[in-house]
Amino acid sequence: MRPNGRHTAGVSQLSALRAWAMGLLLLSAVAISPTTAKAAPSQAAVATTHVYLLRGVLNIFSLGLDTVGARLQAQGIPVTVANFVSWSSLADEAATAYKAGRLKTIVLVGHSSGATALPDMIAKLNRLGVPVKLAIGLDSVFKTKLSTGAERYINIYIGDGPGEPVKRADGFRGKLDNVDVRGSGVGHISIDKNEAIQRRVIAEIDAAIMRSRAPAPVAEPGAPRSARSAAATAPRN
């Protein structure tokens, strides 16, 4: 028996509703995390924190990071928003502030090519004897491997889009979470602007600031002796 047109339309509508509900559940899972901060970080912890937000190509497709930055600044958290091509000079800046004692907690967030640059920035900071408390990548566009560690790395990506899971390379230390948000309705250009994902990013940053102690910096094998010495004697959160 052939289904009539009304029955076929009903099935189609039901499928669409199910897809919409699944997308809503996925975004809710991204927004609600067991590490969500239950209270605002102390002013003392905030004063020695800096969050670096790396935009992607052309500096015009990652403007959701500006919103994240503004919300963090409203909490009193120092923020730098820059294009991903600046990652090396920003690492130098962060290392100088860390070794001078002005900075204890370093957080990195990147979108698209900005996310792809995060492992390079982490590796350089590690070579300089500087720990990274938290790094969050939003839909890195190329195969990304972590050879050295942030204390925690969260990769939020669209599994059926250009983004890919981040891989652990030999020598990786730290915690890596790959979060696939396919089917949630977000795209590569909109992932940084999505309200639920922005809330997750900010909650993770607040939780990282509230953690009382950072691990010793991780120097890469073959790093200069001075970097290893700095890693051994660097102050902790």
Coordinates of C-alpha atoms in Angstrom, one line a residue:
M1 CA 0.0 0.0 0.0
R2 CA 1.4 3.4 -1.0
P3 CA 1.4 6.0 1.8
N4 CA -0.9 9.0 1.1
G5 CA 0.6 12.5 0.8
R6 CA -0.6 13.6 4.2
H7 CA 1.1 10.7 5.9
T8 CA 4.4 11.3 4.0
A9 CA 4.3 15.0 5.0
G10 CA 3.8 14.0 8.6
V11 CA 6.8 11.7 8.6
S12 CA 8.9 14.4 7.0
Q13 CA 7.8 17.0 9.6
L14 CA 8.5 14.5 12.4
S15 CA 12.0 13.8 11.1
A16 CA 12.7 17.6 10.9
L17 CA 11.5 18.0 14.5
R18 CA 13.7 15.2 15.7
A19 CA 16.7 16.7 13.9
W20 CA 16.0 20.1 15.5
A21 CA 15.6 18.5 19.0
M22 CA 18.9 16.6 18.6
G23 CA 20.7 19.8 17.6
L24 CA 19.3 21.6 20.6
L25 CA 20.5 18.7 22.9
L26 CA 24.0 18.9 21.4
L27 CA 24.3 22.6 22.0
S28 CA 23.0 22.2 25.5
A29 CA 25.7 19.5 26.1
V30 CA 28.3 22.0 24.9
A31 CA 26.9 24.8 27.1
I32 CA 26.6 22.7 30.2
S33 CA 29.9 21.2 31.4
P34 CA 30.9 19.6 34.7
T35 CA 33.8 22.1 34.8
T36 CA 31.4 25.1 34.7
A37 CA 32.4 27.6 37.3
K38 CA 29.9 27.9 40.2
A39 CA 31.2 31.3 41.2
A40 CA 33.2 34.2 39.7
P41 CA 37.0 33.9 40.0
S42 CA 38.6 36.0 42.7
Q43 CA 40.0 39.4 41.7
A44 CA 43.5 38.3 42.7
A45 CA 43.3 35.4 40.3
V46 CA 41.8 37.5 37.6
A47 CA 44.6 40.2 37.9
T48 CA 47.3 37.7 37.0
T49 CA 45.4 36.0 34.1
H50 CA 45.5 36.9 30.4
V51 CA 43.3 35.4 27.7
Y52 CA 44.6 35.5 24.1
L53 CA 41.9 35.2 21.4
L54 CA 43.1 34.4 18.0
R55 CA 40.9 35.2 14.9
G56 CA 41.1 33.3 11.7
V57 CA 42.0 34.3 8.1
L58 CA 41.3 37.9 7.0
N59 CA 40.4 39.0 10.5
I60 CA 36.7 39.3 9.6
F61 CA 35.2 35.8 10.1
S62 CA 35.9 35.3 13.8
L63 CA 34.1 38.3 15.2
G64 CA 32.4 36.2 17.8
L65 CA 35.7 36.2 19.6
D66 CA 35.3 39.9 20.1
T67 CA 32.0 39.2 21.9
V68 CA 33.7 36.6 24.1
G69 CA 36.5 39.1 24.8
A70 CA 34.0 41.8 25.8
R71 CA 32.2 39.5 28.2
L72 CA 35.5 38.5 29.8
Q73 CA 36.6 42.1 30.1
A74 CA 33.3 42.8 31.9
Q75 CA 34.4 40.3 34.5
G76 CA 37.7 42.2 34.8
I77 CA 39.7 39.5 32.9
P78 CA 42.5 41.0 30.7
V79 CA 42.1 40.0 27.1
T80 CA 44.0 40.4 23.8
V81 CA 42.1 39.8 20.5
A82 CA 44.4 39.4 17.5
N83 CA 44.8 37.7 14.1
F84 CA 46.3 34.2 14.2
V85 CA 49.4 35.4 12.4
S86 CA 50.5 37.3 15.6
W87 CA 50.7 34.0 17.7
S88 CA 54.5 34.1 17.9
S89 CA 54.9 37.7 19.1
L90 CA 52.0 37.1 21.5
A91 CA 53.8 34.1 23.0
D92 CA 56.9 36.3 23.5
E93 CA 54.7 38.9 25.2
A94 CA 53.1 36.4 27.5
A95 CA 56.4 34.8 28.4
T96 CA 57.9 38.2 29.3
A97 CA 54.9 38.9 31.6
Y98 CA 55.0 35.5 33.1
K99 CA 58.7 35.6 34.0
A100 CA 58.3 39.1 35.5
G101 CA 55.6 37.7 37.8
R102 CA 52.8 39.8 36.3
L103 CA 51.1 36.8 34.8
K104 CA 50.4 33.4 36.2
T105 CA 47.4 32.0 34.2
I106 CA 47.6 31.9 30.4
V107 CA 44.5 30.9 28.4
L108 CA 44.4 30.6 24.6
V109 CA 41.3 30.5 22.4
G110 CA 41.3 30.3 18.6
H111 CA 38.8 30.0 15.8
S112 CA 39.5 28.4 12.4
S113 CA 43.1 29.2 11.5
G114 CA 43.4 30.7 15.0
A115 CA 42.6 27.3 16.4
T116 CA 45.1 25.7 14.1
A117 CA 47.8 28.0 15.4
L118 CA 47.2 27.1 19.1
P119 CA 49.5 24.1 19.2
D120 CA 52.4 26.2 17.8
M121 CA 51.8 28.9 20.4
I122 CA 51.6 26.3 23.2
A123 CA 54.9 24.7 22.0
K124 CA 56.7 28.0 21.9
L125 CA 55.5 29.0 25.4
N126 CA 56.6 25.5 26.6
R127 CA 60.0 26.0 25.1
L128 CA 60.2 29.3 27.0
G129 CA 59.4 27.5 30.2
V130 CA 55.9 29.0 30.4
P131 CA 52.8 26.8 31.2
V132 CA 49.4 27.2 29.4
K133 CA 46.5 26.6 31.7
L134 CA 43.8 26.2 29.1
A135 CA 43.5 26.2 25.3
I136 CA 40.2 26.1 23.4
G137 CA 40.0 25.6 19.6
L138 CA 36.9 26.2 17.6
D139 CA 36.8 24.2 14.4
S140 CA 40.5 24.0 13.5
V141 CA 40.7 23.8 9.7
F142 CA 43.7 21.6 9.3
K143 CA 45.0 18.4 10.9
T144 CA 46.2 19.5 14.3
K145 CA 48.5 17.6 16.6
L146 CA 49.6 18.5 20.2
S147 CA 53.2 17.6 20.8
T148 CA 53.5 19.6 24.0
G149 CA 50.8 20.4 26.5
A150 CA 48.4 22.8 27.9
E151 CA 47.0 21.6 31.2
R152 CA 43.7 21.2 29.3
Y153 CA 43.0 21.5 25.6
I154 CA 39.3 21.6 24.4
N155 CA 38.7 21.2 20.7
I156 CA 35.1 22.0 19.7
Y157 CA 34.6 21.0 16.0
I158 CA 32.0 20.2 13.4
G159 CA 32.7 16.6 12.5
D160 CA 30.9 16.7 9.1
G161 CA 32.5 20.0 8.2
P162 CA 36.0 21.4 7.7
G163 CA 37.0 20.9 11.4
E164 CA 38.8 17.7 12.7
P165 CA 39.6 16.1 16.0
V166 CA 43.0 17.1 17.5
K167 CA 45.5 14.2 17.8
R168 CA 47.9 13.5 20.6
A169 CA 51.5 13.4 19.3
D170 CA 54.4 11.7 21.1
G171 CA 55.3 13.6 24.3
F172 CA 51.9 15.1 24.7
R173 CA 51.0 15.9 28.3
G174 CA 47.8 17.3 29.6
K175 CA 44.1 16.6 29.1
L176 CA 42.6 16.7 25.6
D177 CA 38.8 16.8 25.0
N178 CA 37.5 16.6 21.4
V179 CA 33.8 17.8 21.3
D180 CA 32.0 17.1 18.0
V181 CA 28.9 19.4 17.5
R182 CA 27.8 18.1 14.2
G183 CA 24.0 18.2 13.8
S184 CA 23.7 21.1 16.1
G185 CA 23.0 23.6 13.4
V186 CA 26.3 25.6 13.8
G187 CA 28.6 26.1 10.9
H188 CA 32.3 26.9 10.5
I189 CA 31.6 30.7 10.2
S190 CA 29.0 30.7 13.0
I191 CA 30.6 28.5 15.6
D192 CA 32.4 31.3 17.4
K193 CA 29.2 33.4 17.4
N194 CA 26.9 30.7 18.8
E195 CA 25.5 31.7 22.2
A196 CA 25.8 28.2 23.8
I197 CA 29.3 27.7 22.6
Q198 CA 30.3 31.2 23.9
R199 CA 28.9 30.4 27.3
R200 CA 30.9 27.1 27.3
V201 CA 34.1 28.9 26.4
I202 CA 33.6 31.6 29.1
A203 CA 32.6 29.0 31.8
E204 CA 35.7 26.9 31.0
I205 CA 37.9 30.0 31.3
D206 CA 36.3 31.0 34.6
A207 CA 36.9 27.4 35.9
A208 CA 40.5 27.4 34.8
I209 CA 41.2 30.7 36.6
M210 CA 39.6 29.3 39.8
R211 CA 41.9 26.2 39.8
S212 CA 44.4 27.0 42.5
R213 CA 47.6 25.4 41.1
A214 CA 49.1 25.1 37.6
P215 CA 51.4 22.2 36.7
A216 CA 55.1 22.7 36.2
P217 CA 55.8 24.0 32.6
V218 CA 56.5 21.4 30.0
A219 CA 59.7 21.9 28.1
E220 CA 60.2 20.1 24.8
P221 CA 63.0 17.5 24.5
G222 CA 66.1 19.3 23.4
A223 CA 64.9 22.7 24.7
P224 CA 67.7 25.0 25.8
R225 CA 69.0 24.5 29.4
S226 CA 67.8 28.0 30.3
A227 CA 64.2 27.0 29.3
R228 CA 64.4 23.8 31.4
S229 CA 65.7 25.8 34.4
A230 CA 62.9 28.3 34.1
A231 CA 60.4 25.4 33.9
A232 CA 61.8 23.9 37.1
T233 CA 61.7 27.2 39.1
A234 CA 58.6 28.9 37.6
P235 CA 56.0 30.1 40.1
R236 CA 52.7 28.2 40.2
N237 CA 49.1 29.4 40.5

